[in-house]
Coordinates of C-alpha atoms in Angstrom, one line a residue:
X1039 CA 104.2 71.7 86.8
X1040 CA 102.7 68.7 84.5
X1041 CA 104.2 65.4 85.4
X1042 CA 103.6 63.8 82.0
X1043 CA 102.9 66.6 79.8
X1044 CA 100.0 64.6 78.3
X1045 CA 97.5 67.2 78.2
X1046 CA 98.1 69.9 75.4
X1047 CA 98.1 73.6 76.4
X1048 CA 95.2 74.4 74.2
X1049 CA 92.4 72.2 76.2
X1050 CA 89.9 74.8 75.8
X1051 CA 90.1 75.5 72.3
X1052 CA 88.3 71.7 72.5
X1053 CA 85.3 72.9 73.3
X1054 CA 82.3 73.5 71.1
X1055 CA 81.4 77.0 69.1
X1056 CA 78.8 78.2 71.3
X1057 CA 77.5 80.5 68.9
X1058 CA 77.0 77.4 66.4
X1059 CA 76.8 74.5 68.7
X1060 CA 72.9 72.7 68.4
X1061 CA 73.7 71.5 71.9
X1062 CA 74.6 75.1 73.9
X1063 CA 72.6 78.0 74.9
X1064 CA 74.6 80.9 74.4
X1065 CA 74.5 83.9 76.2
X1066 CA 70.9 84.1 77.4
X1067 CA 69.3 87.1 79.6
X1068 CA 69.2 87.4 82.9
X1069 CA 65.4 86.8 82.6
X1070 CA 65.7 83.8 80.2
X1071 CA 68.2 82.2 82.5
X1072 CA 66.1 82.8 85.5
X1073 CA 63.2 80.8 83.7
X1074 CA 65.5 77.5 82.9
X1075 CA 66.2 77.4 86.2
X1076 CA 62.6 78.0 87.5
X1077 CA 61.9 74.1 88.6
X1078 CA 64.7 74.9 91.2
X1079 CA 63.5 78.3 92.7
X1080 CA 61.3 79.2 96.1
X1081 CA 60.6 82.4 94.9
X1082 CA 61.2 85.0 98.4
X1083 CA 58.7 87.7 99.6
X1084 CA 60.7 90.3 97.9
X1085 CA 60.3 88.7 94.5
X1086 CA 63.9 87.1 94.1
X1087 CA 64.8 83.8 93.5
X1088 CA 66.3 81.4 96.2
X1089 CA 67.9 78.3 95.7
X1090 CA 69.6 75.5 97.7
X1091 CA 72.6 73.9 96.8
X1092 CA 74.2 70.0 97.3
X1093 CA 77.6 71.7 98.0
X1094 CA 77.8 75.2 100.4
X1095 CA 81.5 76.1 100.4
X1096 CA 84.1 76.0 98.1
X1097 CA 85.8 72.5 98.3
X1098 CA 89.5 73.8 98.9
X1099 CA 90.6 70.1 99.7
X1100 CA 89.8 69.1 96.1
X1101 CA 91.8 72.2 94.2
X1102 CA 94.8 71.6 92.5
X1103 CA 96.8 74.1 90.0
X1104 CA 99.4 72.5 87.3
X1105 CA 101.7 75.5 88.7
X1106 CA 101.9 74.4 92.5
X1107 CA 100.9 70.8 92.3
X1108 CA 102.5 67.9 90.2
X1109 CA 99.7 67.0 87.8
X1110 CA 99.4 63.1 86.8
X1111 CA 97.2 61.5 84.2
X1112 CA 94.2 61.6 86.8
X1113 CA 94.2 65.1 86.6
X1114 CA 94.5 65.3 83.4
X1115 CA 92.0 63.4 82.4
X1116 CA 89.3 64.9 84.6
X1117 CA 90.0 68.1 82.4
X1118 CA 89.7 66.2 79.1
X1119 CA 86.9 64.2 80.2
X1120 CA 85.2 67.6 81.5
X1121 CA 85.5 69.4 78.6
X1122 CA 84.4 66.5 76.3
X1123 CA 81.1 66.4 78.0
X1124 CA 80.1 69.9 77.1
X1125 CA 79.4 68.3 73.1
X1126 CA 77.7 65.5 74.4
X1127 CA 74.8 67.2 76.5
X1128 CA 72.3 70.2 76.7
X1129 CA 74.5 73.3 78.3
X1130 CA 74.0 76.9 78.9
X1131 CA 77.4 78.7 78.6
X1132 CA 77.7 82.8 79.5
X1133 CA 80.1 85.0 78.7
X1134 CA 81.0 88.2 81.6
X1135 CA 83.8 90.6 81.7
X1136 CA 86.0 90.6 84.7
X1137 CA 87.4 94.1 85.4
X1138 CA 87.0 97.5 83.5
X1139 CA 90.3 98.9 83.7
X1140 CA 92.5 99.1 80.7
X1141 CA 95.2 96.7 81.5
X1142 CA 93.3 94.6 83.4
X1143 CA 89.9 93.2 81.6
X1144 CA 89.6 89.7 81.0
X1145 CA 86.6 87.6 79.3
X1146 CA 85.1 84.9 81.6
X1147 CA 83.1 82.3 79.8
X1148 CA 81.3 79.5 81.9
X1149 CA 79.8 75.9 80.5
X1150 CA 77.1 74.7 82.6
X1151 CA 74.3 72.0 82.0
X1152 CA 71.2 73.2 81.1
X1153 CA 70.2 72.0 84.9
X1154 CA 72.0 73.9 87.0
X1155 CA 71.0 77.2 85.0
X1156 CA 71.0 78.5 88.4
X1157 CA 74.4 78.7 89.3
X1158 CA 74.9 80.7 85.6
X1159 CA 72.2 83.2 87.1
X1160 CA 74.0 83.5 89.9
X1161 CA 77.1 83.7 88.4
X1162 CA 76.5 86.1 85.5
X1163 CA 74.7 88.6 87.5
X1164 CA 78.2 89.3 89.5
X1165 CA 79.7 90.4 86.3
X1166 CA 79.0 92.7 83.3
X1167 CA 78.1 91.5 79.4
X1168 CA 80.7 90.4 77.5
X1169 CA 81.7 93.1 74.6
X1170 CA 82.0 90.3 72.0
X1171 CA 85.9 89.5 72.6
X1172 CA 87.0 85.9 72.8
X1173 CA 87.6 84.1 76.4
X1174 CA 90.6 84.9 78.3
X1175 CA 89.2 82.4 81.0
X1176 CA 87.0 79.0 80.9
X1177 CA 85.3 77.6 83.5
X1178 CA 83.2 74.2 82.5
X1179 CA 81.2 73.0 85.7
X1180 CA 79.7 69.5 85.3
X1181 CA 77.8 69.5 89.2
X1182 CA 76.5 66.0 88.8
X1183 CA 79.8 63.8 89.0
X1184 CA 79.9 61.6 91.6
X1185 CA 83.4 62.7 92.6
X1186 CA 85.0 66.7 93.5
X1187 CA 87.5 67.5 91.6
X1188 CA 88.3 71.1 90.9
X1189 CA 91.5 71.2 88.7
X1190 CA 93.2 74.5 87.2
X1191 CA 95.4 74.9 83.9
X1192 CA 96.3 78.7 85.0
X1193 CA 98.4 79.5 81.8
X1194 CA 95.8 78.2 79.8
X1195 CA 92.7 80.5 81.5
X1196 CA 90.9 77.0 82.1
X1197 CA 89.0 75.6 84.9
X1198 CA 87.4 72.5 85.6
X1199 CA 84.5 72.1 88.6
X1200 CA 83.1 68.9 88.7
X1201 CA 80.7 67.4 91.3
X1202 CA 80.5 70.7 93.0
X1203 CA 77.7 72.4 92.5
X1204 CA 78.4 75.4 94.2
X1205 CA 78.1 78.8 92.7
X1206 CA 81.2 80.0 94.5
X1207 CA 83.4 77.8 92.1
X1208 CA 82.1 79.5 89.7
X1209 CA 82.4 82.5 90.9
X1210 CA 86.5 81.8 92.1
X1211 CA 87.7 79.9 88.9
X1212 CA 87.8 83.2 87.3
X1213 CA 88.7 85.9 90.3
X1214 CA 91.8 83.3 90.9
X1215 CA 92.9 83.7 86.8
X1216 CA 92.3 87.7 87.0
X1217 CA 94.3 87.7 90.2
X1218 CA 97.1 85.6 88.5
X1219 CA 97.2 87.1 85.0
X1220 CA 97.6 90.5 86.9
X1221 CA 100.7 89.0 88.8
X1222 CA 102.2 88.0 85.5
X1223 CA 101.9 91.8 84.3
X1224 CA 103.9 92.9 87.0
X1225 CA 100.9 93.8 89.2
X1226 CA 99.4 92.1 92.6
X1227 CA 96.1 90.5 92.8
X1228 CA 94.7 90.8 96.2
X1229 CA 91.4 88.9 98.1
X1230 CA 90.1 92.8 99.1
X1231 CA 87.6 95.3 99.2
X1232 CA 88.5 98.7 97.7
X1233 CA 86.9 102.2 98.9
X1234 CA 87.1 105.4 98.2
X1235 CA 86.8 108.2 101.2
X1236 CA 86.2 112.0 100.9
X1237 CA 87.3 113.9 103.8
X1238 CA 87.6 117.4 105.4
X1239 CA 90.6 117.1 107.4
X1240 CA 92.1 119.1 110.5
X1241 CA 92.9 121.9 108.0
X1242 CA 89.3 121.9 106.8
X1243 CA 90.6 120.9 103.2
X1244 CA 89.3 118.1 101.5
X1245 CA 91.0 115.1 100.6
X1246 CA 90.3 111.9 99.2
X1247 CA 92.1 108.8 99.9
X1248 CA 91.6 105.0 98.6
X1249 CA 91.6 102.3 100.6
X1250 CA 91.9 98.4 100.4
X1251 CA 90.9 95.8 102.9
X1252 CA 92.3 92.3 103.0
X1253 CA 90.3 90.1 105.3
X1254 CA 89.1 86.4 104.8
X1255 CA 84.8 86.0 104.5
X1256 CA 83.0 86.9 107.7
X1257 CA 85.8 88.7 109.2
X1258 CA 84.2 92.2 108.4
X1259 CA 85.6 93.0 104.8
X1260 CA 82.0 93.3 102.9
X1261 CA 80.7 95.9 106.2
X1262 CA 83.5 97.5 106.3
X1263 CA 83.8 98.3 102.7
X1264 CA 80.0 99.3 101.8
X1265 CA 79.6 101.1 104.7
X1266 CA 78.9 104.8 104.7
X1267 CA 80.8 105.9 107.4
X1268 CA 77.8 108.1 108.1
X1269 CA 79.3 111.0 106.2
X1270 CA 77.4 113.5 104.8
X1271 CA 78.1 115.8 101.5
X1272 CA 80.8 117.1 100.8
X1273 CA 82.1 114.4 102.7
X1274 CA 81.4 110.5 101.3
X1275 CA 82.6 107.1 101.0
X1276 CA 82.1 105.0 98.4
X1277 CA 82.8 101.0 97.7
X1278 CA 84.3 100.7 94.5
X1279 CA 85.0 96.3 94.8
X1280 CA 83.7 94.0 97.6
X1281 CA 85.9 91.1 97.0
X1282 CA 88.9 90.6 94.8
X1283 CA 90.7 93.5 93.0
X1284 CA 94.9 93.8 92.2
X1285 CA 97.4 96.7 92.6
X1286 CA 99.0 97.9 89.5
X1287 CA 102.4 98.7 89.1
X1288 CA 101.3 102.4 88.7
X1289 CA 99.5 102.6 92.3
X1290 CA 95.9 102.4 90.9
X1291 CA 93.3 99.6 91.3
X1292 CA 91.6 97.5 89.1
X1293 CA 88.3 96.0 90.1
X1294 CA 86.9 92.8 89.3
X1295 CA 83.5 92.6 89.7
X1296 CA 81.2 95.3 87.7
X1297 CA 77.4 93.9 88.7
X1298 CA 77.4 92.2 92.0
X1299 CA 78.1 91.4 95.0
X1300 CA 78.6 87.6 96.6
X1301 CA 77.9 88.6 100.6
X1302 CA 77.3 86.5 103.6
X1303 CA 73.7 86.6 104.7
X1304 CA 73.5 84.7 108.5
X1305 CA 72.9 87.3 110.9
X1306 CA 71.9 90.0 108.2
X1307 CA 70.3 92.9 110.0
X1308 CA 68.5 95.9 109.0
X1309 CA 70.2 97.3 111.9
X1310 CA 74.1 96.5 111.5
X1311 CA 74.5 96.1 107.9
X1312 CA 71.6 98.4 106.4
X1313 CA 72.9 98.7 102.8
X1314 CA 73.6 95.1 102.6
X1315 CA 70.3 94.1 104.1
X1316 CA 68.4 96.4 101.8
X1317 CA 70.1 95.1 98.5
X1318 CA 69.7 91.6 100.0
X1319 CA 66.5 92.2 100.1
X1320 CA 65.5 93.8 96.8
X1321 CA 64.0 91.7 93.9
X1322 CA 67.0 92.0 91.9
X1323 CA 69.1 90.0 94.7
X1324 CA 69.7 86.0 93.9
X1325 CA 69.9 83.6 97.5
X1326 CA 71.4 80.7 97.8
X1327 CA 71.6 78.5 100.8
X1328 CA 69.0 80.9 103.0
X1329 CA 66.0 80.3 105.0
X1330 CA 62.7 80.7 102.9
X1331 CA 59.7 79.2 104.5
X1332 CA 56.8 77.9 102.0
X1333 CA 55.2 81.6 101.9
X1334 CA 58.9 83.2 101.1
X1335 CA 60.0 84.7 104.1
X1336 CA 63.1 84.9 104.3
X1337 CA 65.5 84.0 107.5
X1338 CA 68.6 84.9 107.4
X1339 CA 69.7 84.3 111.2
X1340 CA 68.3 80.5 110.0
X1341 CA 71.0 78.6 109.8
X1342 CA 69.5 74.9 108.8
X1343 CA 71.0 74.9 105.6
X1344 CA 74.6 76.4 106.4
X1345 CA 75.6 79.4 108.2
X1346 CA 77.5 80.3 105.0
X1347 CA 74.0 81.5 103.5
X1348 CA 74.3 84.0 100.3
X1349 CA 73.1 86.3 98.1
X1350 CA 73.9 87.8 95.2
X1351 CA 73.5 91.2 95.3
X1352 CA 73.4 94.2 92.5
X1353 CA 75.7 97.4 93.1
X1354 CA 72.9 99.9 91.6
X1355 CA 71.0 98.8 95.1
X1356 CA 73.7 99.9 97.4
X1357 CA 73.6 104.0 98.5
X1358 CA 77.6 103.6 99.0
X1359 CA 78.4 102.1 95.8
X1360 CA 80.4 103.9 92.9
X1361 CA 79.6 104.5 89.5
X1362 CA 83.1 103.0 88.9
X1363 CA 85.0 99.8 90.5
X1364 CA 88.3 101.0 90.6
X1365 CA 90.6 103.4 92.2
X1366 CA 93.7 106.4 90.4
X1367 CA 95.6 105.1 93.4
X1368 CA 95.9 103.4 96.5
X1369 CA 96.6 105.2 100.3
X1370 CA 95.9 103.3 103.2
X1371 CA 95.7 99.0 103.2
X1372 CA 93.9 97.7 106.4
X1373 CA 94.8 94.0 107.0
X1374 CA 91.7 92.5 109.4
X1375 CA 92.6 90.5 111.5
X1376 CA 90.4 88.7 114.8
X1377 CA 93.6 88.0 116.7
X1378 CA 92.3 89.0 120.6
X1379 CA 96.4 90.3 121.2
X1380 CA 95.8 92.6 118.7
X1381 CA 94.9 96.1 119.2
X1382 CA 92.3 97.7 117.4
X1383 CA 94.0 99.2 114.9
X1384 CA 98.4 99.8 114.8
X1385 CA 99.9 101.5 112.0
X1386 CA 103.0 99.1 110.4
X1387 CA 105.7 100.4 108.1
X1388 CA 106.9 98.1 104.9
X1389 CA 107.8 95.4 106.0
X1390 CA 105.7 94.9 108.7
X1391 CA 103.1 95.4 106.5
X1392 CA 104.5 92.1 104.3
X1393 CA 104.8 90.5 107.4
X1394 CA 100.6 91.1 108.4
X1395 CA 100.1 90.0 105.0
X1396 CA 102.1 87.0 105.1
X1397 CA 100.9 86.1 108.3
X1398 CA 97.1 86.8 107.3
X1399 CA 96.0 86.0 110.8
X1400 CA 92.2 85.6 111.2
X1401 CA 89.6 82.8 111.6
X1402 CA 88.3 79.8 109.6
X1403 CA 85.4 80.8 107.9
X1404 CA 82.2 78.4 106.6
X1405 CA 82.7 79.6 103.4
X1406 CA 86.3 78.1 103.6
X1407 CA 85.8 74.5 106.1
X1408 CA 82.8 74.4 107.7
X1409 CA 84.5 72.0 110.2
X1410 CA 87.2 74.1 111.6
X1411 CA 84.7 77.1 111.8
X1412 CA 85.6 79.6 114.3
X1413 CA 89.3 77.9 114.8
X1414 CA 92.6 80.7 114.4
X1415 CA 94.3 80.3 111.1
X1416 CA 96.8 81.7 108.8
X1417 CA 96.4 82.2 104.7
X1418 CA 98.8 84.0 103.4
X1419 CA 97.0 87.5 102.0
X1420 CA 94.1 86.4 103.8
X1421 CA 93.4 84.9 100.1
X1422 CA 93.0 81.1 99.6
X1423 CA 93.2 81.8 95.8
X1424 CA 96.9 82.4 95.1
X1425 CA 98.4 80.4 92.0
X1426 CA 102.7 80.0 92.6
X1427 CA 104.9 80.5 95.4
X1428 CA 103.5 82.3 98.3
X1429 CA 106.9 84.1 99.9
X1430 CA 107.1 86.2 96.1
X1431 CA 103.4 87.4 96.6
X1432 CA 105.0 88.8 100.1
X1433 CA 107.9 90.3 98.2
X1434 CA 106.3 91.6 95.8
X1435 CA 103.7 93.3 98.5
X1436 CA 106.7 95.0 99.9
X1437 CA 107.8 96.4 97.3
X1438 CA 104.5 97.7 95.9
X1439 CA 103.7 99.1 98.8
X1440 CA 107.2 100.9 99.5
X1441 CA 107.3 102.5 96.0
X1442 CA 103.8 103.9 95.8
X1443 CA 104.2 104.9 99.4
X1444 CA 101.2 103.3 101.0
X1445 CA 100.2 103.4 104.9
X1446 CA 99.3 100.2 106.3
X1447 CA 97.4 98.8 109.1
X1448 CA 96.7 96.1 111.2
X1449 CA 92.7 96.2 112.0
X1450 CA 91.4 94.2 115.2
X1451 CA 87.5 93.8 113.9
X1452 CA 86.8 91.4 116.8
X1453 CA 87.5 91.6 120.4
X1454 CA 90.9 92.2 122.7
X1455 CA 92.2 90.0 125.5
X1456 CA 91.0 87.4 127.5
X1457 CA 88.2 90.0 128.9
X1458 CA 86.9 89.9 125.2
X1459 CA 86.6 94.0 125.1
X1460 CA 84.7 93.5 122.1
X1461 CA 85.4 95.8 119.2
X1462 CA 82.1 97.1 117.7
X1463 CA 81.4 98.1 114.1
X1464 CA 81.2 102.0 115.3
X1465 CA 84.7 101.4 116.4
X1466 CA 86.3 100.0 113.7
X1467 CA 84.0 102.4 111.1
X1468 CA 85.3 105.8 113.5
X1469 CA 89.1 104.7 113.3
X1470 CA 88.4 104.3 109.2
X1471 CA 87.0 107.4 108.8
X1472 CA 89.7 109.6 111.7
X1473 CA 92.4 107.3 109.6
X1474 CA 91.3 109.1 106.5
X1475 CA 91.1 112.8 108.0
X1476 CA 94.5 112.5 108.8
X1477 CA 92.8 112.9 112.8
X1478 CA 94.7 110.7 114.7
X1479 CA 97.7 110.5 116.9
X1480 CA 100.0 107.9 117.2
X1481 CA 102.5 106.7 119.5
X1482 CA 105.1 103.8 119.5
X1483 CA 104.4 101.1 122.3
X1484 CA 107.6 99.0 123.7
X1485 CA 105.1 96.4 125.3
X1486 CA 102.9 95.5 122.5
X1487 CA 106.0 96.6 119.7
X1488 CA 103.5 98.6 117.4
X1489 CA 102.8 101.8 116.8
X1490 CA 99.4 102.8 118.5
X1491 CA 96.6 105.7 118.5
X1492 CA 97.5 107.7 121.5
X1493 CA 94.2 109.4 121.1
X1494 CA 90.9 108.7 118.2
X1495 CA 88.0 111.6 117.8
X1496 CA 85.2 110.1 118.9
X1497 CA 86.8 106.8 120.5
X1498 CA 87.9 106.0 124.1
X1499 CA 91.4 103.8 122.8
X1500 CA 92.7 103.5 126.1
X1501 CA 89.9 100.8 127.3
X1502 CA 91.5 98.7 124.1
X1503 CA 94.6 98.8 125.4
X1504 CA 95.6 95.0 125.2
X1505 CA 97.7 94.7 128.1
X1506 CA 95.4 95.6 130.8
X1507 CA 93.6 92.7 129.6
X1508 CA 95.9 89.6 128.6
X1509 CA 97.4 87.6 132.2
X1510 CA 101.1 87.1 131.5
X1511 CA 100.5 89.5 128.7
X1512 CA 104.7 89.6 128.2
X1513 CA 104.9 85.5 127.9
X1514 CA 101.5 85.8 125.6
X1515 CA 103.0 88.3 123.4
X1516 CA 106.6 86.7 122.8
X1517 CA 104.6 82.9 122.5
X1518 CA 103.0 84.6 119.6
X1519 CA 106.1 86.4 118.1
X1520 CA 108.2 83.1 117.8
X1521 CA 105.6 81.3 116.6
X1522 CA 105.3 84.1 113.8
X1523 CA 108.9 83.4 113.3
X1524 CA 108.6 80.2 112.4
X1525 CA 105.4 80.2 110.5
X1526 CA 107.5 83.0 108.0
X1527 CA 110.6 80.8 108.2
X1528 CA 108.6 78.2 106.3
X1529 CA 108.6 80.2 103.1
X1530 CA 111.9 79.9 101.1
X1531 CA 111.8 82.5 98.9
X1532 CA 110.5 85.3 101.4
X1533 CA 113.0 88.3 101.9
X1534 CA 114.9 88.1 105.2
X1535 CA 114.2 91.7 105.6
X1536 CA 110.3 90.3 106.2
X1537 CA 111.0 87.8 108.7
X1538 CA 112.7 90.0 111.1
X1539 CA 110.4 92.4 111.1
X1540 CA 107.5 90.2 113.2
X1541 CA 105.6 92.5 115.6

């Protein structure tokens, strides 16, 4: 909460009239915005643009919320000198929706100079046209301060980025106010993929279940999601959201992003990821930060610039995208994790499903600190983007979860024990896809405390089993426990109920 309570809660309403202002170019097309920006584009051998940023990852050192951190005149000022700047110069400002569903659709409107009309590109080609409401959310980014400073008035719906001059801000500022409005409304926003999957099951009847996937950037979520699961009709799987979508009170689930996807390029392959690779590489895709030599080829195991390379990419060019970005209801939750004492996948009940999301186990990303890279880490949700206290999101998780009767897992997308039995995409698609059916058998382990598959179609499980290849695999496991223990201790207002139930 404000300190001083200098700055009034109306700092948007500040800024200029686009519609009117002499200074603002309002709402442009795709095409017109891609021509301001043109003095910064190495056009690819597909026909997209590519551009290279100062900044490429968010700078999550420089974020602070007037909700969980004590705002002083500093901070306040940066917003009212941000915002005063957008009269005083040439800017390009866009307005997007955020979301389709009924109770959850929010206007996104974003002030940039007319110099960076890149990162507007980028940014407006992630989200659909604006219907003509006013702003629910502002984001003014002013890239060519000398300082960083991202600061957040969440009550407000306004965002200040300035230095930064990375689209991803961008992109966040306004997923992190959808995710918090939705809280307030009695809902949960979560930093997930959503999919939908039609099955035939043992039976031979067809069901269709939806599925969410919480996992931090390169940990999986984006393949996981898109991915076919090489079913063919009547079966299918569809993505209905990539990145950021929220649980409603009445078990569906509202999407965020209409247009576009924001996916990690390094290591795109034909191969692995082929409907990510083939929308990467269609003409209507936008890169940022990847390899493009002076004849536009494109490289994306380059890392030179970052190994947090990007594109923006357009639904219509993925096979296993839906029509629609949300789901009537959610099933099945799969939390991914890369924690090697992990089994591939273990089926948790509620509260162990509040604990795997407290915990949100995985590793540090390039797209989160490019200098701890690779290192084990916790963020609660596996999302960096939550506004108040941490141990109520967990709560609140539980108790979603419990009264729309959800199944939850624990998924294990990278490699078990000290052996590092690695755990391929096939794997982790073919438990996804038996998990849907209904296929698979489970069986409660006393040495690893989780319930287990005893046996998947199509999938040897015993060669996963983690035991067999962890030394000391009873100290390992009880290390791990207590330190889980104490990690949830460290939240005040998370239920009891929770903390005892670490696996």
């Amino acid at each position: 909460m404000s300190e001083t309570g200098t700055e009034p809660p109306t700092a948007a309403r500040r800024l200029p009239d686009p519609e009117r202002a002499a200074n603002i170019q309002y709402n442009l097309s795709l095409t017109e915005l891609r021509e301001l920006a043109g003095d910064d584009e190495r056009a690819t051998e597909y026909g997209s643009p590519a551009y290279v940023s100062e900044y490429r990852s968010r700078s999550a050192d420089r974020t602070k919320n007037a909700i969980d951190h004590a705002f002083d005149d500093d901070d306040h000022a940066i917003v009212r000198d941000a915002i005063g700047e957008v009269s005083n110069r040439e800017m390009v400002c866009v307005d997007r929706l955020v979301g389709r569903h009924p109770d959850a659709t929010y206007c996104c409107r974003l002030y940039v100079p007319t110099e960076f009309a890149r990162i507007a590109l980028t940014w407006a080609k992630l989200f659909e046209p604006t219907d003509g409401r006013d702003p629910d959310f502002t984001t003014v980014q002013l890239p060519d301060r000398e300082d960083v400073a991202i600061r957040i008035l969440p009550d407000e719906g306004t965002t200040v980025v300035v230095g930064s001059d990375y689209t991803g801000e961008a992109k966040k500022s306004f997923l992190r106010l959808f995710m918090y409005r939705v809280k307030t409304q009695g809902g949960l926003g979560l930093h997930a993929g959503s999919k939908r999957v039609t099955v035939r099951d043992d039976a031979d009847e067809q069901r269709t279940v939806g599925q969410l996937f919480l996992g931090l950037s390169a940990t999986g979520k984006s393949t996981l999601t898109s991915h076919g699961c090489w079913l063919e009709e009547p079966e299918s799987a569809e993505m209905t959201q990539d990145d950021v979508c929220a649980i409603l009170p009445d078990g569906s689930v509202a999407g965020s992003e209409g247009k576009g996807l924001y996916i990690k390029t390094i290591g795109l392959t034909a191969d692995e990821q082929p409907a990510l690779y083939d929308a990467a590489t269609a003409d209507s895709a936008v890169l940022e930060n990847v390899a493009v030599d002076e004849d536009g080829a494109v490289d994306f195991d380059d890392d030179s610039y970052t190994s947090n390379g990007r594109a923006v990419v357009q639904r219509e060019e993925l096979s296993s995208a839906a029509d629609d970005i949300d789901l009537d209801r959610v099933d099945q939750i799969f939390f991914i994790t890369r924690n090697p004492l992990m089994p591939p996948v273990a089926k948790l009940d509620g509260a162990q499903a509040a604990v795997a999301f407290m915990l949100g186990e995985s590793i540090e990303t390039s797209a989160g600190d490019p200098e701890r890279a690779g290192e084990s880490i916790r963020v609660v949700g596996t999302n960096p983007f939550i506004i108040g206290p941490e141990g109520e999101e967990g709560n609140t998780f539980q108790q979603l979860v419990d009264s729309l009767d959800v199944d939850c897992f624990v998924l294990n997308t990278g490699y078990v024990g000290d052996e590092s039995v690695d755990i391929g995409v096939y794997e982790s698609v073919t438990i996804l896809t038996e998990i849907a059916r209904g296929s698979v058998e489970w069986t409660a382990d006393e040495r690893l405390g989780m319930t287990i598959p005893e046996t998947v179609p199509g999938i040897d499980v015993d060669q996963f089993y983690v035991p067999d290849h962890v030394d000391e695999f009873e100290d390992a496991i009880d290390e791990l426990r207590t330190d889980r223990r104490e990690y949830l201790a460290s939240f005040p207002t998370l239920d009891e109920e929770i903390v005892d139930a670490v696996y």
